XYZ file of C-alpha atoms in Angstrom:
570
model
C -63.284 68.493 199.255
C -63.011 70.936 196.719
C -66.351 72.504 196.619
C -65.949 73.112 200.796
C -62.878 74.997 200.038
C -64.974 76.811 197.503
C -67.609 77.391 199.651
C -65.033 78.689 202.609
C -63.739 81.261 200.490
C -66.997 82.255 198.961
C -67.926 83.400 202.742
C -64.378 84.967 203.711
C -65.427 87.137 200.462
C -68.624 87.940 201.751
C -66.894 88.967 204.746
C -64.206 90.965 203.835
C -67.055 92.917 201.372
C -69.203 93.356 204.467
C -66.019 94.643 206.701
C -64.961 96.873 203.792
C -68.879 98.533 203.613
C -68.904 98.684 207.279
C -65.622 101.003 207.412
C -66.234 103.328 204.340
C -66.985 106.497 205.117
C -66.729 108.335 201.888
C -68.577 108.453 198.687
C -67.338 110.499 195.616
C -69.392 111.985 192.938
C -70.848 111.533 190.705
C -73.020 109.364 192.850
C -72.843 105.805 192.795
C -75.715 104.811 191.711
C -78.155 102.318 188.874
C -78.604 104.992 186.624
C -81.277 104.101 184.318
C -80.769 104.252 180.100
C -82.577 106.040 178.198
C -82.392 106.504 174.388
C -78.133 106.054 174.330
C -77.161 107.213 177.322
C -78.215 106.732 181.272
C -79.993 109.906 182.676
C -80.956 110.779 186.446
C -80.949 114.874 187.509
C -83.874 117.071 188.953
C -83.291 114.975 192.545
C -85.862 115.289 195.299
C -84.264 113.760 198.828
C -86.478 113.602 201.842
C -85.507 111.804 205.568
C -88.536 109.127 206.476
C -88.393 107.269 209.080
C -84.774 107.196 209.565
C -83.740 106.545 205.998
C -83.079 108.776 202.978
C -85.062 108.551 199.993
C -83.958 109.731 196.694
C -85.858 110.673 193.869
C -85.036 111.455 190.193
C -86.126 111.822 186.657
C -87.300 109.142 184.424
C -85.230 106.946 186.866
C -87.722 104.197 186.399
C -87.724 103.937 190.589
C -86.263 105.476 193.098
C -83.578 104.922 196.236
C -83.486 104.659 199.900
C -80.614 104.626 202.289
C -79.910 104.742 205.989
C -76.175 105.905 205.615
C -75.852 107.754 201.971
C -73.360 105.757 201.252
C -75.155 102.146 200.699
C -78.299 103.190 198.341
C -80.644 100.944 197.530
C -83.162 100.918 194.566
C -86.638 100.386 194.752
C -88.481 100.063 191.129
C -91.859 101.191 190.719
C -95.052 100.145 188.100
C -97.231 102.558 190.336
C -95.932 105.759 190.265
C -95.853 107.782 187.092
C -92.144 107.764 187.678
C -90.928 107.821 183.650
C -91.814 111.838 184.040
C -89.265 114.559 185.010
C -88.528 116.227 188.353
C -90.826 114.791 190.808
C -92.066 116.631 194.326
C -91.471 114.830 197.080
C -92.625 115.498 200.879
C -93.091 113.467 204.077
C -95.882 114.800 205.921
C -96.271 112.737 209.086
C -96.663 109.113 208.267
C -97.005 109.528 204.917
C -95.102 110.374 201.678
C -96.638 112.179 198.542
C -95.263 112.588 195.298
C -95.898 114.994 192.372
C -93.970 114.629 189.115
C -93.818 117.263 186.144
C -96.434 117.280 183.736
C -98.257 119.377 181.231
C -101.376 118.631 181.860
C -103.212 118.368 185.300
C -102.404 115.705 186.704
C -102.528 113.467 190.054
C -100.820 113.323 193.540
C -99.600 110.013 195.079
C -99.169 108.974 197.989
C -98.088 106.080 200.206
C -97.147 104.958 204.177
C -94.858 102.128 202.987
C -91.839 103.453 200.374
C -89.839 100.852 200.962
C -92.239 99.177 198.568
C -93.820 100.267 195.428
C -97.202 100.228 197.118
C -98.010 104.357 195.780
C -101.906 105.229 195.417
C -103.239 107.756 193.676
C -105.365 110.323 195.399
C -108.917 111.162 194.191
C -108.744 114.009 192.484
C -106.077 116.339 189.756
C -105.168 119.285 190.678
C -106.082 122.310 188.630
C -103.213 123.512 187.154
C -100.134 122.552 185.380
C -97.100 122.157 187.103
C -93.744 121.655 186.055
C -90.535 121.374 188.396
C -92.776 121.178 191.230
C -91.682 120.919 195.032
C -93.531 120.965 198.479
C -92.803 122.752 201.815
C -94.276 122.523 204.752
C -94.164 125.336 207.537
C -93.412 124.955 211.603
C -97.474 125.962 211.486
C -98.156 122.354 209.583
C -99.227 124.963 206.353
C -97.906 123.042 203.203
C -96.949 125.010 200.372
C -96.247 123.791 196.256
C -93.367 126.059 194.575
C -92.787 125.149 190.717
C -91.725 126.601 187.498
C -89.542 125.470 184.740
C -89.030 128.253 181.434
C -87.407 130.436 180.003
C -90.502 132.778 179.155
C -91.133 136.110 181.170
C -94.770 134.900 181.308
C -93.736 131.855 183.040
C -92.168 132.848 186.576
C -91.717 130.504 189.868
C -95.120 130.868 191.877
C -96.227 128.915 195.112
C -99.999 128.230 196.326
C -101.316 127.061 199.832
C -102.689 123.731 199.818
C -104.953 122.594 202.124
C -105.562 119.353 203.923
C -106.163 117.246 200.395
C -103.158 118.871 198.684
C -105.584 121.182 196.936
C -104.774 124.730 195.981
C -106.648 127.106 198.859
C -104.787 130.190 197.433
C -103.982 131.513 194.120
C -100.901 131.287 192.816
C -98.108 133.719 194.128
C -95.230 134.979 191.730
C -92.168 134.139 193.435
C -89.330 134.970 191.500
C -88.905 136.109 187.557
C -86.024 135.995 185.027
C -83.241 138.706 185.304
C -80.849 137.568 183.321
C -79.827 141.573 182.354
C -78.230 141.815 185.789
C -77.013 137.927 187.067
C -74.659 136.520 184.719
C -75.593 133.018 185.801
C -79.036 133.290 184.379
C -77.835 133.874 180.696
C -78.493 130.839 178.496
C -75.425 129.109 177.215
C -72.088 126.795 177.618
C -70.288 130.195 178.505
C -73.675 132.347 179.629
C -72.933 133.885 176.039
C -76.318 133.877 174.558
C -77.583 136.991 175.739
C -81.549 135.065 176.172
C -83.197 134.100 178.869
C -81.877 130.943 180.820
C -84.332 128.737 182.555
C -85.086 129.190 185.753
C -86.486 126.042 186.924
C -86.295 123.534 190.281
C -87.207 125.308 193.271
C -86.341 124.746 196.669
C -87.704 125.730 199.714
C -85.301 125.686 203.011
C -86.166 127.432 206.405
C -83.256 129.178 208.216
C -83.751 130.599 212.090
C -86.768 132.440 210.481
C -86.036 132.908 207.418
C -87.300 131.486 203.846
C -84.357 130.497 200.973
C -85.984 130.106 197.783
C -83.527 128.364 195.456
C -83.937 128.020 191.740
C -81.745 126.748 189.030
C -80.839 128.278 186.135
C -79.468 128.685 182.758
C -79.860 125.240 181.164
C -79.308 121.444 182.475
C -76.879 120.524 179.886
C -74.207 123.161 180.684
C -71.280 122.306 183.711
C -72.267 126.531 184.111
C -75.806 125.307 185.597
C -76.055 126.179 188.874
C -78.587 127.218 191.852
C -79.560 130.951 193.497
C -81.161 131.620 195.807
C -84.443 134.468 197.164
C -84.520 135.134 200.595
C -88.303 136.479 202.674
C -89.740 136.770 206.238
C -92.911 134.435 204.608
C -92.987 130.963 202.678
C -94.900 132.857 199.823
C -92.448 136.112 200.199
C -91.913 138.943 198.695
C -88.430 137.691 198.191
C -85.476 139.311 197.962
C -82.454 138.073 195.386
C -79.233 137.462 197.220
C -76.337 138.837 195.516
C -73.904 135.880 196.663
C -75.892 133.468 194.176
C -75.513 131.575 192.612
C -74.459 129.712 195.832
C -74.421 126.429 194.158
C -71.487 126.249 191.811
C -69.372 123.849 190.021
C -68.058 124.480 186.194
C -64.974 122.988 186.451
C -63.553 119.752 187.585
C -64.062 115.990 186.150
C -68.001 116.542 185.996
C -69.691 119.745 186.493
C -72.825 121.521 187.016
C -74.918 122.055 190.531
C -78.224 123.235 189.664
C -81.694 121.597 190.415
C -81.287 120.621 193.638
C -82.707 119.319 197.312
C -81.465 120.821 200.258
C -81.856 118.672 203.558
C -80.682 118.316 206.573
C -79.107 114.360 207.839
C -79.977 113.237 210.971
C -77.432 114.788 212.763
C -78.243 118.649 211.567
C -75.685 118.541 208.966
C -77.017 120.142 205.421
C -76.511 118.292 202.580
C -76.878 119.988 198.955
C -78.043 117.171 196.170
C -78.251 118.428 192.449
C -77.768 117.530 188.742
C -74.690 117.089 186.667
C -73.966 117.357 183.136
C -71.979 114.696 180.923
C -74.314 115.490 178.096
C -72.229 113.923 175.000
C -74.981 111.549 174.097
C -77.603 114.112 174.347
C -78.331 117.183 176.420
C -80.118 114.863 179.069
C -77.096 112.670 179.249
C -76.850 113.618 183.410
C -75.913 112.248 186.602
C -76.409 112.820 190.360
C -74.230 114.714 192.856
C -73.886 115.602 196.850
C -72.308 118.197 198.188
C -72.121 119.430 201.713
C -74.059 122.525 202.673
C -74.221 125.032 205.564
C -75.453 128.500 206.621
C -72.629 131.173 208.278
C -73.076 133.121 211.032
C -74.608 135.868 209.033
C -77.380 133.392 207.386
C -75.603 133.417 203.735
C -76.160 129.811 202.307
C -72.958 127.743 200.872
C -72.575 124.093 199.031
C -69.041 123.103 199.229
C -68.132 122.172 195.464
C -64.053 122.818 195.622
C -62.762 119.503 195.159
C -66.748 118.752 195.034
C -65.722 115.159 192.600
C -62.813 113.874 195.460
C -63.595 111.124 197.964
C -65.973 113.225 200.442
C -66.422 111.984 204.362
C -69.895 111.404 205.375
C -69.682 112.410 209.235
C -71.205 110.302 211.864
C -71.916 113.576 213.963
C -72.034 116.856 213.647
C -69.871 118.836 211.539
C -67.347 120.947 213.181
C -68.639 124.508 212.276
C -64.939 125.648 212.170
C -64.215 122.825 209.373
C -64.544 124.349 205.867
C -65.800 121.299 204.545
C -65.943 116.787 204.556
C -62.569 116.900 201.861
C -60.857 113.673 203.122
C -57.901 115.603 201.392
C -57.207 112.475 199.286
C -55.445 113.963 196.170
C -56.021 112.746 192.921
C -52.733 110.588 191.851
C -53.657 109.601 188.162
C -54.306 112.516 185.916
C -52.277 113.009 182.925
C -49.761 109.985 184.370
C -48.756 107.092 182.001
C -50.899 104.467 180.331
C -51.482 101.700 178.489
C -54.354 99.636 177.515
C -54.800 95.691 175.862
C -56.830 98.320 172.739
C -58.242 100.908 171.580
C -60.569 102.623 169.061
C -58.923 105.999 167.384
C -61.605 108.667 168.551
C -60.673 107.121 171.983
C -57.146 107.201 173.083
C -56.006 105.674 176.487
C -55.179 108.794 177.985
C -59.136 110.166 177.359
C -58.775 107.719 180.622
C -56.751 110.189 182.594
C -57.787 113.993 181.947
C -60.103 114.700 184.309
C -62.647 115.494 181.783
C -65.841 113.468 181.833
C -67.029 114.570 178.325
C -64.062 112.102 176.672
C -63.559 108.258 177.251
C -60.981 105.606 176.227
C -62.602 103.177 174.809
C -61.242 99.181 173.611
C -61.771 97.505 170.624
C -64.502 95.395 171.913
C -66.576 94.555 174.951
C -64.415 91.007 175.002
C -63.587 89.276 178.412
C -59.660 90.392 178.901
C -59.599 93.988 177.991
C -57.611 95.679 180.189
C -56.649 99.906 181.040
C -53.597 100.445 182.971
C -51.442 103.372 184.492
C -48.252 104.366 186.278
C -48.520 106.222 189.264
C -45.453 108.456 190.803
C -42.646 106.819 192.865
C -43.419 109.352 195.554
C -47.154 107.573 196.184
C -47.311 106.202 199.688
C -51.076 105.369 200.103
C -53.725 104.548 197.286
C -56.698 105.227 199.356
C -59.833 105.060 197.084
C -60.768 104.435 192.942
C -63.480 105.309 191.182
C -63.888 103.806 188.182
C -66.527 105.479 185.634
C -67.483 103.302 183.189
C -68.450 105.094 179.489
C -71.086 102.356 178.000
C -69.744 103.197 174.741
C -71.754 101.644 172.123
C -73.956 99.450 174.346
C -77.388 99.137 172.656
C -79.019 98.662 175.502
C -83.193 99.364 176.593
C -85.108 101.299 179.582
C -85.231 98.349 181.431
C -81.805 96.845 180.969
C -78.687 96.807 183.042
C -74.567 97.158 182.292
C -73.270 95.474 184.962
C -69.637 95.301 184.372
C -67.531 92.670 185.874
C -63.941 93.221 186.585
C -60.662 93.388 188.594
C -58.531 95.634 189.641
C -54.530 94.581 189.966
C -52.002 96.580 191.885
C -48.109 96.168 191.188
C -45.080 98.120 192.559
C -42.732 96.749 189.509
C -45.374 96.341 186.759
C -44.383 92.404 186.612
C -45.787 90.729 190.206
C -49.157 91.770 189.871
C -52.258 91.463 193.214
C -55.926 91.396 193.300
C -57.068 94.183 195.223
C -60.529 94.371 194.030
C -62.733 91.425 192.419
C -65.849 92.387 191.050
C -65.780 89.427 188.692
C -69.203 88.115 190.127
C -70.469 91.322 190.849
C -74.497 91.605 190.512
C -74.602 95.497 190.890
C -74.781 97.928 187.944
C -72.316 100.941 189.137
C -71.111 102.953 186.141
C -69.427 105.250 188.847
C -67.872 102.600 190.795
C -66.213 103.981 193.938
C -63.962 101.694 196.208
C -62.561 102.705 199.426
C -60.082 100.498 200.938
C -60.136 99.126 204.167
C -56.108 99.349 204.231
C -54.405 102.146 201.937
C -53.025 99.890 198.674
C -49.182 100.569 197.843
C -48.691 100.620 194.360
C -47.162 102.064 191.436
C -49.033 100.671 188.936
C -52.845 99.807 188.620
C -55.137 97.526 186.101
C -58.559 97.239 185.387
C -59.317 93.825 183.679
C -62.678 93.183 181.659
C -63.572 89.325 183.403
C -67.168 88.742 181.078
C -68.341 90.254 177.886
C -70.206 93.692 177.850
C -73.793 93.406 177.737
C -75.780 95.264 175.007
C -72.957 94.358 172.646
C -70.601 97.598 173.929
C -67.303 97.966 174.317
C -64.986 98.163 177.453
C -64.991 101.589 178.183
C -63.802 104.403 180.983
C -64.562 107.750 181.055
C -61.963 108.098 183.566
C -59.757 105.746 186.018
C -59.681 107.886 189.033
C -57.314 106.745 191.819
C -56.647 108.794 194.913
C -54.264 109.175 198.097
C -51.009 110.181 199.297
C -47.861 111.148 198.037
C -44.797 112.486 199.376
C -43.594 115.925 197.843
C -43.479 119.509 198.302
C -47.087 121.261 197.546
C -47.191 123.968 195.171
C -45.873 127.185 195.572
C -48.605 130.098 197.455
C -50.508 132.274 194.589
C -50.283 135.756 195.594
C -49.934 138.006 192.896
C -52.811 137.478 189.968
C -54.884 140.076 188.437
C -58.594 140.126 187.615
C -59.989 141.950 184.602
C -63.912 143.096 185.123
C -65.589 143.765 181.864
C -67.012 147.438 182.240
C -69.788 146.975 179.064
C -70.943 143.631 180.689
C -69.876 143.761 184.605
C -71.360 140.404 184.459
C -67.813 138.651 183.357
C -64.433 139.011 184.705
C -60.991 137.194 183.360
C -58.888 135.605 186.066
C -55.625 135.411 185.289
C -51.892 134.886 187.229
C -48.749 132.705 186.121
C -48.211 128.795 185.795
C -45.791 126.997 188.543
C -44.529 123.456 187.161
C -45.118 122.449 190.692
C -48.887 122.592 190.752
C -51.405 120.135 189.189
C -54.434 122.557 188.841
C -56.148 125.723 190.631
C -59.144 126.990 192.348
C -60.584 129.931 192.261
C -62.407 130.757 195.081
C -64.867 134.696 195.082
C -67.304 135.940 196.874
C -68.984 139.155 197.980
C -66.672 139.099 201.016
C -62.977 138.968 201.870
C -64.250 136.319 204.675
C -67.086 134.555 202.117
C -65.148 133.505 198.972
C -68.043 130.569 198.960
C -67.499 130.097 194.685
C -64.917 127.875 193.312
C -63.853 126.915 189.761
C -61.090 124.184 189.404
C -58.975 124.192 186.498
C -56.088 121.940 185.479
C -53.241 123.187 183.683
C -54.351 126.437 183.258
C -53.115 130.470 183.635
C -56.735 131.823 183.656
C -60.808 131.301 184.527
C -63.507 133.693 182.398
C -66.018 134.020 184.937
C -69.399 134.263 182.710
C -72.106 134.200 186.111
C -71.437 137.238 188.229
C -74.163 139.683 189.167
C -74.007 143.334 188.134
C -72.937 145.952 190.545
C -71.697 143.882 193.021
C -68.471 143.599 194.345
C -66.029 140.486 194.519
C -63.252 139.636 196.096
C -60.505 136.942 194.932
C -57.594 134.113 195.978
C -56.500 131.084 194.319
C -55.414 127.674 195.537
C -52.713 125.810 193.952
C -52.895 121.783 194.205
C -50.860 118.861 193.486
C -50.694 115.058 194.294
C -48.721 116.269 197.933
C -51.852 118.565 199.036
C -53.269 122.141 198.307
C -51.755 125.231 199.185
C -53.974 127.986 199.583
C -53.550 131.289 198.602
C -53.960 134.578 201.178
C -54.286 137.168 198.672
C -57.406 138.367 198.327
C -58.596 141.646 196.298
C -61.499 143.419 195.806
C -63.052 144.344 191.840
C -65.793 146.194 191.714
């Protein structure tokens, strides 16, 4: 009798999982996704994303295969033995029924190509191509004209070019330069953490997107291992230009917040018109390549100027089953983040790796237990005033797991909810789960009340590593008063190097963090930096003689509050 009971609740599990997929709708960053190991740490950046045949692919850096989805939300992974897929930043491009692929290399090398992705069934075409290419990316024009962009360096004699192919993705042209370093005049270009270097960043990944007519070249620059890397972008009246620098870049932006950096990126549109923005972020603890993948939401104004939405760029995020509202400034569920800085405890942990490394928003530190041991456990207290726990992520650290290429950390686990701290619930079991997720994001079908939330270890860590979070990340509602308006701050534009400015106004106990939003507009204050628990933001990526105008946002767990003020530094 026992093993029907068994069996009965094995399906009402598979149910409720398959109810709980149908009715998410939101994803949060950084991606949740198999992302592979390599050396001590898991790496995926440089993303190429392409629509084929009604489903997204996805593909990455030395991700040892590559992903496919119909929603964006439910990825799945396809590995690959024949593709030369261990290589960085592949071009991708669907060009009627089928899909060829170009990855970075040194040497000249081969295209691939295939009518079946779903499958690792990839052939390689019959002949190299004549040149190196690194960072490489195809376009193709309404004519049917297919174009390759690529450059990746930080050498003036190395610029971003493009050549014409023609019908057996040979060059027919000679390369084009497209776009050269300038680091003297755009702030974002300048190598460094803090653009402080003074040497030339690299500009690397392009991007080709047409807009009513118009060509947007985007490029990433300074360097993939800093949360300053971002994306600008050349505009032109012809895929092969000559292009003009828009002064509003970088338009992809995102130093601040749990995880940052935005650079090296695909922008496509879903299948209902809505532009997506999909780029590379930096952990980088374990190694400069130590990255992840992230999706933003993208759009073009009225005027043509081209956006990604990275304020609150690392909260739960609604993928739309339409088109997006043009007057909606972006796919925020406005979720707030309820954990940060709260309360916690955990069953251990190693000195260098406090519990509350758990619960500061910063992606570079972890808590980590004692060992990898079945029944080690992180826990926090939330605020009275919580009325809805709608989503966790849970990002999972891997500390110490001496793990290969090929293998997998799937963590097993459970997450317990309690309003006292005593009666405890299951509200997620993962303690068969087959999928490895080191970002783990849960939406709940019903919005969990709790005060208090556990994540238990149910099976030993693989690779002999230890339980480990980089952060516990639970969002919703709470009731309160938001933060008090920001009107009066003051910005401070260096005169010998226009290409910083300090940002500065005056705490308010009742805000959690701040984001600075500029732009080259009072109506297009596009760029955002998010800070927590701080009176100021040095802006190191601003463009010489251009003008900027300012507000700031104040947010806690009750909502954001956003500031009207906005003035003008030239």
């Amino acid at each position: 009798m026992n093993k029907y009971i068994v069996a009965f609740a094995s399906v009402l599990m598979l149910l409720f999982t398959a109810e709980a997929r149908a009715q998410q709708r939101t994803f949060c960053n950084p991606m949740n996704l198999n992302y592979r190991f390599w050396s001590s740490s898991r790496e995926a950046a440089d993303p190429a994303m392409i629509m084929y045949k009604g489903n997204y692919f996805l593909f990455a850096s030395r991700s040892g295969g590559y992903w496919y989805s119909v929603d964006m939300l439910d990825w799945k992974y396809v590995r690959t033995e024949t593709l030369p897929i261990l290589k960085y930043a592949p071009g991708v491009i669907a060009i009627n029924d089928t899909v060829y692929y170009l990855a970075s290399s040194r040497m000249k090398d081969y295209i691939y190509y295939t009518t079946n992705p779903f499958e690792d069934d990839w052939k390689r075409m019959d002949k190299k191509l004549p040149m190196d290419v690194w960072d490489p990316q195809f376009f193709q024009d309404d004519d049917g004209k297919v174009y390759l962009y690529w450059g990746c360096s930080n050498k003036e004699t190395e610029p971003i070019r493009v050549v014409e192919l023609d019908e057996n993705m040979q060059p027919k042209t000679e390369p084009v330069i497209c776009i050269r370093h300038n680091p003297d005049e755009y702030g974002w270009e300048v190598f460094g953490a803090k653009n402080e270097t003074g040497e030339n960043g690299y500009n690397e990944g392009p991007w080709m997107t047409k807009y009513k007519g118009k060509y947007y070249l985007q490029y990433a620059s300074n360097g993939t291992e800093f949360k300053t890397y971002a994306d600008g972008v050349y505009t032109a009246d012809s895929p092969i230009g000559p292009f003009k620098y828009e002064t509003y870049s970088p338009f992809s932006y995102k130093p601040g917040g749990f995880i940052g950096g935005a650079g090296h990126s695909a922008t496509i549109q879903d299948r209902y018109g809505n532009y997506w923005h999909v780029t590379s972020l930096s952990i980088g603890m374990r190694g400069n390549f130590e990255r992840r993948l992230g999706l933003f939401p993208a759009s073009f104004d009225k005027e043509g100027v081209l956006r990604t939405y990275t304020a609150f760029g690392d909260y739960p995020t609604i993928i739309p089953s339409g088109k997006m509202n043009p007057k909606k400034e972006s796919l925020f569920t406005g979720w707030m983040l309820l954990s940060y800085n709260k309360k916690a405890s955990a069953s251990s942990f190693l000195e260098q790796y406090p519990v509350m490394d758990a619960f500061d928003e910063n992606v570079k530190t972890w808590w980590s237990a004692k060992t990898g041991n079945k029944g080690e456990w992180l826990s926090v207290e939330l605020d009275d005033k919580v009325t809805a726990i709608k989503a966790i992520q849970i990002n999972f650290a891997d500390h110490e797991a001496l793990l290969n290429p090929d293998s997998t950390n799937i963590y097993a686990y459970r997450v317990w909810a309690s309003i006292d701290g005593k009666n405890w619930e299951v509200v997620v079991d993962k303690s068969n789960n087959a999928r490895d997720a080191c970002h783990d994001y849960i939406e709940f079908a019903k919005p969990v009340k709790a005060k208090y939330i556990k994540i238990e270890n149910v099976k030993d860590v693989p690779g002999d590593g230890k339980f480990s979070v980089f952060d516990l990340r639970i969002f919703g509602m709470q009731k309160g008063k938001k933060p008090k308006k920001i009107n009066e701050f003051e910005v401070k534009r260096d005169y010998d190097n226009s290409r910083k400015a300090l940002v500065k106004w005056t705490l308010d106990d009742s805000a959690t963090g701040y984001v600075v939003n500029y732009g080259t507009a009072s109506d297009k204050l596009y760029t955002s930096v998010m800070v927590y628990g701080q009176d100021s933001v040095q802006l190191t990526g601003l463009n010489k003689r251009v003008s900027y105008y300012f507000s700031i946002d104040a947010f806690n767990e009750a909502g954001i509050t956003n500031g009207t003020k906005k003035i003008e530094v030239e």
